[in-house]
Short mmCIF file of C-alpha atoms and ligand atoms in Angstrom, two decimals:
data_model
loop_
_atom_site.label_atom_id
_atom_site.label_comp_id
_atom_site.label_asym_id
_atom_site.label_seq_id
_atom_site.Cartn_x
_atom_site.Cartn_y
_atom_site.Cartn_z
CA MET G 1 51.98 138.81 174.04
CA ASN G 2 54.62 135.95 173.87
CA ALA G 3 56.54 136.95 176.50
CA ILE G 4 59.11 133.88 176.69
CA GLY G 5 59.83 134.81 172.42
CA VAL G 6 60.16 138.42 173.74
CA ALA G 7 62.62 137.63 176.33
CA ALA G 8 64.48 135.39 173.97
CA MET G 9 64.90 138.16 171.68
CA ALA G 10 65.71 141.07 174.33
CA GLU G 11 68.65 138.48 175.28
CA ASN G 12 70.06 137.93 171.73
CA TYR G 13 69.69 141.77 171.40
CA GLN G 14 72.67 141.82 173.90
CA ARG G 15 74.87 140.87 171.56
CA PHE G 16 74.31 143.01 168.74
CA ASP G 17 76.89 144.90 167.23
CA PRO G 18 76.36 148.24 165.54
CA LEU G 19 79.57 148.42 163.53
CA ALA G 20 78.89 144.84 162.34
CA TYR G 21 75.59 145.88 161.46
CA LEU G 22 76.90 149.16 159.56
CA GLN G 23 79.18 146.99 157.84
CA ASN G 24 76.73 144.51 156.81
CA ASN G 25 74.09 147.36 155.19
CA TYR G 26 75.62 150.75 155.04
CA VAL G 27 78.55 150.66 153.12
CA ALA G 28 79.43 149.21 149.50
CA PRO G 29 77.73 146.90 147.91
CA ARG G 30 74.74 147.75 149.46
CA ALA G 31 75.26 151.46 149.65
CA ASN G 32 76.01 152.48 146.18
CA PHE G 33 75.35 156.20 145.32
CA THR G 34 75.96 155.76 141.51
CA SER G 35 71.88 154.53 141.04
CA GLU G 36 68.78 154.48 142.51
CA GLU G 37 69.03 150.46 141.39
CA PHE G 38 70.83 150.47 144.65
CA VAL G 39 68.74 149.93 147.51
CA VAL G 40 70.30 152.82 149.99
CA PRO G 41 69.60 155.54 147.05
CA TRP G 42 66.15 153.97 146.82
CA LYS G 43 65.50 154.41 150.58
CA LEU G 44 66.71 157.97 150.59
CA ARG G 45 64.88 158.76 147.05
CA CYS G 46 61.35 157.09 149.03
CA LEU G 47 62.07 159.51 152.34
CA ALA G 48 62.99 162.66 150.15
CA ASP G 49 60.04 162.73 147.86
CA ALA G 50 57.71 161.94 151.12
CA PHE G 51 58.87 164.93 153.33
CA ALA G 52 59.12 166.89 149.86
CA THR G 53 55.07 166.73 149.81
CA GLY G 54 55.21 168.83 153.03
CA LYS G 55 52.35 167.24 154.11
CA ILE G 56 54.44 165.73 156.91
CA THR G 57 55.26 168.56 159.51
CA GLY G 58 54.67 169.50 163.07
CA HIS G 59 56.67 169.91 165.73
CA THR G 60 57.80 166.32 167.45
CA LEU G 61 59.10 163.39 165.18
CA ILE G 62 60.15 160.16 166.81
CA ASP G 63 62.24 157.17 165.32
CA ILE G 64 61.34 153.98 166.73
CA GLY G 65 64.66 151.92 166.84
CA THR G 66 66.66 154.22 165.48
CA GLY G 67 69.34 151.95 165.61
CA PRO G 68 73.55 153.44 165.04
CA THR G 69 71.78 154.58 162.07
CA ILE G 70 70.91 158.57 160.84
CA TYR G 71 70.23 158.46 157.47
CA GLN G 72 66.21 157.93 158.28
CA LEU G 73 66.25 161.25 159.48
CA LEU G 74 67.89 163.37 156.96
CA SER G 75 65.27 164.50 154.87
CA ALA G 76 62.72 165.05 158.16
CA CYS G 77 65.04 167.53 159.69
CA ASP G 78 63.46 170.30 157.50
CA TYR G 79 59.91 169.52 158.63
CA PHE G 80 59.83 169.26 162.48
CA GLU G 81 61.40 171.21 165.35
CA GLU G 82 62.36 168.43 167.57
CA ILE G 83 63.41 164.91 166.27
CA VAL G 84 63.68 162.27 169.30
CA ALA G 85 65.60 158.86 168.44
CA THR G 86 65.04 155.60 170.62
CA ASP G 87 66.39 152.28 170.91
CA PHE G 88 66.44 149.34 172.94
CA LEU G 89 69.98 149.15 173.30
CA GLU G 90 72.42 151.37 175.31
CA VAL G 91 75.35 150.59 172.67
CA ASN G 92 72.88 152.31 169.94
CA ARG G 93 71.67 154.83 172.05
CA THR G 94 75.33 156.16 172.74
CA PHE G 95 76.69 155.38 169.44
CA ILE G 96 74.06 158.46 168.14
CA HIS G 97 74.58 160.27 171.06
CA ASN G 98 78.49 160.62 170.15
CA TRP G 99 77.83 161.40 166.67
CA VAL G 100 75.42 164.43 167.47
CA HIS G 101 78.30 165.34 170.32
CA ASN G 102 80.83 164.82 167.71
CA GLU G 103 82.98 162.50 170.18
CA ASP G 104 82.42 159.39 167.41
CA LYS G 105 86.45 158.42 167.09
CA ASP G 106 85.44 155.43 165.70
CA GLY G 107 81.96 156.13 164.37
CA PHE G 108 80.60 155.64 161.09
CA ASP G 109 81.04 157.92 158.09
CA TRP G 110 77.70 159.71 157.09
CA SER G 111 78.86 162.01 154.77
CA PRO G 112 78.34 160.20 151.67
CA TYR G 113 74.66 159.62 152.67
CA ILE G 114 74.22 163.68 153.62
CA GLN G 115 75.81 164.75 150.12
CA HIS G 116 73.54 162.40 148.48
CA VAL G 117 69.98 163.62 150.13
CA CYS G 118 71.31 167.17 149.54
CA LYS G 119 71.83 166.25 145.72
CA ILE G 120 68.41 164.85 145.41
CA GLU G 121 66.62 167.41 147.37
CA GLY G 122 67.96 169.88 144.92
CA LYS G 123 67.91 173.03 147.44
CA GLY G 124 71.76 173.24 146.86
CA GLU G 125 71.98 172.88 150.54
CA PRO G 126 75.76 172.38 151.85
CA TRP G 127 75.78 168.68 152.86
CA LYS G 128 77.33 170.30 156.72
CA GLU G 129 74.63 172.61 157.26
CA LYS G 130 72.53 169.78 156.66
CA GLU G 131 74.56 167.65 159.33
CA GLN G 132 74.28 170.77 161.68
CA LYS G 133 70.73 171.11 161.57
CA LEU G 134 70.14 167.35 162.07
CA LYS G 135 72.68 167.23 165.43
CA LYS G 136 70.79 170.52 166.70
CA LYS G 137 66.98 168.66 166.05
CA LEU G 138 67.94 165.23 167.61
CA LYS G 139 67.28 166.50 170.91
CA LYS G 140 66.29 163.52 172.67
CA ILE G 141 67.57 159.80 172.51
CA LEU G 142 65.41 157.29 174.79
CA PRO G 143 65.01 154.07 175.69
CA ILE G 144 62.17 152.18 174.00
CA ASP G 145 60.47 148.79 174.32
CA ILE G 146 58.22 147.88 171.72
CA HIS G 147 56.50 145.31 173.29
CA GLN G 148 55.27 147.64 176.23
CA PRO G 149 51.88 148.71 176.11
CA ASP G 150 53.68 152.50 176.66
CA PRO G 151 56.99 151.83 174.60
CA LEU G 152 58.66 155.11 176.11
CA GLY G 153 57.05 154.84 179.55
CA SER G 154 56.90 157.65 181.45
CA LEU G 155 59.53 159.48 179.25
CA PHE G 156 56.86 160.81 176.44
CA SER G 157 53.63 162.01 177.78
CA GLN G 158 51.83 163.78 174.93
CA PRO G 159 51.47 161.66 171.49
CA ALA G 160 53.87 162.69 168.72
CA ASP G 161 53.25 164.76 165.21
CA ALA G 162 55.00 162.00 163.37
CA LEU G 163 56.81 158.29 163.61
CA ILE G 164 59.38 157.46 161.50
CA SER G 165 60.63 153.61 161.64
CA THR G 166 62.88 151.65 159.84
CA PHE G 167 63.64 148.01 159.82
CA CYS G 168 62.48 147.63 163.52
CA LEU G 169 59.20 146.10 164.27
CA GLU G 170 59.72 142.59 162.38
CA ALA G 171 63.18 142.46 163.53
CA ALA G 172 62.53 142.92 167.23
CA SER G 173 59.58 140.71 167.52
CA PRO G 174 59.63 137.26 167.59
CA ASP G 175 56.16 136.16 165.79
CA ARG G 176 53.73 137.82 163.95
CA PRO G 177 51.43 138.06 166.94
CA SER G 178 53.95 140.12 168.85
CA PHE G 179 54.32 142.37 165.98
CA ASP G 180 50.86 142.96 165.86
CA LYS G 181 51.11 144.08 169.53
CA ALA G 182 53.76 146.11 169.08
CA PHE G 183 52.42 148.08 166.06
CA GLN G 184 49.62 148.68 168.60
CA ASN G 185 51.79 149.90 171.28
CA VAL G 186 53.67 152.36 168.73
CA THR G 187 50.81 153.85 167.22
CA ARG G 188 49.80 154.86 170.67
CA LEU G 189 52.64 157.41 170.45
CA LEU G 190 51.23 158.77 167.24
CA LYS G 191 48.45 161.56 167.22
CA PRO G 192 45.45 161.18 165.64
CA GLY G 193 45.69 162.66 161.91
CA GLY G 194 49.61 161.87 162.65
CA HIS G 195 52.00 160.34 159.59
CA PHE G 196 53.83 157.25 159.88
CA LEU G 197 56.60 156.39 157.64
CA MET G 198 58.03 152.92 157.92
CA ILE G 199 60.81 151.23 155.82
CA GLY G 200 61.09 147.64 156.34
CA ALA G 201 62.53 144.09 155.42
CA LEU G 202 60.10 141.83 152.93
CA GLU G 203 60.09 138.23 153.39
CA GLU G 204 63.36 138.07 155.40
CA SER G 205 63.97 135.72 158.53
CA PHE G 206 67.21 136.27 160.08
CA TYR G 207 69.89 138.83 159.54
CA LEU G 208 74.07 139.13 161.43
CA ALA G 209 75.06 141.75 163.33
CA GLY G 210 78.31 140.57 164.60
CA GLU G 211 78.61 137.30 166.38
CA VAL G 212 74.62 137.09 166.66
CA LYS G 213 72.01 136.08 164.17
CA LEU G 214 68.74 137.63 164.92
CA THR G 215 65.21 136.22 163.71
CA VAL G 216 63.00 138.65 161.83
CA VAL G 217 59.21 137.99 161.49
CA PRO G 218 58.69 137.47 157.46
CA LEU G 219 56.45 139.54 156.26
CA SER G 220 54.89 140.20 152.53
CA GLU G 221 53.68 143.41 151.08
CA VAL G 222 49.88 142.42 151.83
CA ASP G 223 50.57 141.90 155.63
CA ILE G 224 52.16 145.50 155.93
CA LYS G 225 49.28 147.05 154.16
CA GLU G 226 47.09 145.10 156.32
CA SER G 227 49.00 145.80 159.83
CA PHE G 228 48.24 149.61 158.74
CA ALA G 229 45.01 149.29 157.96
CA LYS G 230 43.76 147.11 160.74
CA ASN G 231 45.23 149.71 162.97
CA GLY G 232 43.45 152.21 161.77
CA TYR G 233 45.32 154.20 159.33
CA ARG G 234 45.38 155.39 155.48
CA ILE G 235 47.75 154.64 152.93
CA HIS G 236 48.99 157.50 151.37
CA ASP G 237 51.95 155.74 149.48
CA PHE G 238 53.58 152.19 148.87
CA HIS G 239 56.64 151.05 147.12
CA SER G 240 58.98 147.62 146.90
CA TYR G 241 61.86 147.25 146.31
CA LYS G 242 62.92 143.68 145.09
CA MET G 243 66.47 143.06 145.96
CA PRO G 244 68.83 141.81 143.66
CA PRO G 245 71.03 139.17 143.53
CA THR G 246 74.31 141.37 144.06
CA LEU G 247 73.38 142.82 147.15
CA LYS G 248 72.08 139.27 148.65
CA ILE G 249 75.62 139.15 150.19
CA GLY G 250 75.01 136.41 152.99
CA VAL G 251 74.11 138.99 156.06
CA ASP G 252 70.72 138.15 156.13
CA ASP G 253 67.86 136.74 153.71
CA VAL G 254 66.18 139.51 152.99
CA GLN G 255 64.18 139.33 149.50
CA GLY G 256 63.06 143.24 149.22
CA ILE G 257 62.52 146.03 151.30
CA PHE G 258 59.20 148.38 151.11
CA PHE G 259 58.86 151.82 152.10
CA ILE G 260 54.92 152.96 153.33
CA HIS G 261 53.45 156.55 154.15
CA ALA G 262 50.12 156.07 155.60
CA GLN G 263 48.49 158.28 158.23
CA LYS G 264 46.51 157.64 161.50
CA PHE G 265 42.68 158.38 161.25
CA ALA G 266 41.42 161.35 162.95
C1 SAM F 1 67.72 146.28 162.46
S1 SAM F 1 68.23 146.98 163.56
C2 SAM F 1 66.98 148.59 162.42
C3 SAM F 1 68.17 149.71 162.52
C4 SAM F 1 68.02 151.25 161.92
N1 SAM F 1 66.61 151.61 162.29
C5 SAM F 1 68.15 150.98 160.61
O1 SAM F 1 66.84 151.67 159.63
O2 SAM F 1 68.86 150.16 159.99
C6 SAM F 1 66.38 146.82 164.38
C7 SAM F 1 66.92 148.07 165.63
O3 SAM F 1 65.91 147.66 166.74
C8 SAM F 1 66.09 147.39 167.97
N2 SAM F 1 65.63 146.95 169.02
C9 SAM F 1 65.45 145.36 168.95
N3 SAM F 1 64.65 145.21 170.13
C10 SAM F 1 63.94 146.01 170.28
C11 SAM F 1 62.60 146.46 171.49
N4 SAM F 1 62.31 145.61 172.07
N5 SAM F 1 61.81 147.76 170.63
C12 SAM F 1 62.56 148.65 170.39
N6 SAM F 1 63.65 148.55 169.65
C13 SAM F 1 64.36 146.99 169.30
C14 SAM F 1 67.55 147.06 167.93
O4 SAM F 1 67.97 147.89 168.96
C15 SAM F 1 68.04 147.93 166.73
O5 SAM F 1 68.76 149.33 166.79
O1 HNT F 2 69.20 146.78 152.13
N1 HNT F 2 69.71 147.40 152.90
O2 HNT F 2 69.97 148.72 152.79
C1 HNT F 2 69.00 146.70 154.20
C2 HNT F 2 69.46 147.95 155.38
C3 HNT F 2 69.01 147.45 156.31
C4 HNT F 2 68.40 146.22 157.06
C5 HNT F 2 68.69 144.97 155.61
C6 HNT F 2 68.61 145.50 154.31
C7 HNT F 2 67.95 143.92 156.04
N2 HNT F 2 68.12 143.17 157.22
C8 HNT F 2 67.58 144.34 158.21
C9 HNT F 2 67.18 143.69 159.44
O3 HNT F 2 66.00 142.94 159.57
C10 HNT F 2 68.61 145.40 158.17
#
């Protein structure tokens, strides 16, 4: 592991501003719910369709690098008893805690996301019911460091039934070797036969989150498929989204987004 690069990354993340990050990525123009040509509905569709297969289910789902967002858990909450959110930064863990416990006076309005997911899931579920269900299942919000051999430390003994991770590994690693090592580290958190859903950035080298500019490991579609294959996964599904010029708004240099559904060999 590139200890100096990882330490520099950790230092940089101390200036990560959750609200700025949310403003950059989770409000218009990127969060336009009128068409799946926009990136956020595209991401929600990928997740809703993956869980609708019913193949991804169990007791515990761990979200690796939750950040200040919960959209990635909305379709999962019908299929797991317990959802574990994790993040490197206390400011993000507190952000999620405040949302779960309705203490988020200066929080973020996730209702358009919850309403959209209820609509595309087509079960006629009232959005406030889904919101309450997720809050009830989000039982743990833990510190994590993907560069540690045991990312959750002693906080988590038995492997999880499934993992989800969105924009974390490539955005938290200083270089490709560190990314590959982090991939191995998080794979240890998943039981054999468990499913892993990942959403991430394609060919991105930086992103902004307030005053700070974070470096990102540029990944191609081949890179990410290779990472899963060489770490003992079978790829069930892969989709990619090309970022339209209208959504290239200066907050990063992302070229596209990938969605992958993989299963760890038993
Ligand atoms: C680009 S954000 C992704 C947030 C959210 N999952 C989403 O979909 O927008 C990257 C996240 O990785 C977290 N992170 C940074 N370094 C990390 C590390 N060493 N281990 C785990 N997470 C880390 C950051 O705190 C941040 O929340
Ligand atoms: O278009 N989006 O919906 C979207 C959402 C989150 C993020 C990006 C794009 C690109 N940058 C990553 C950080 O590496 C975070």
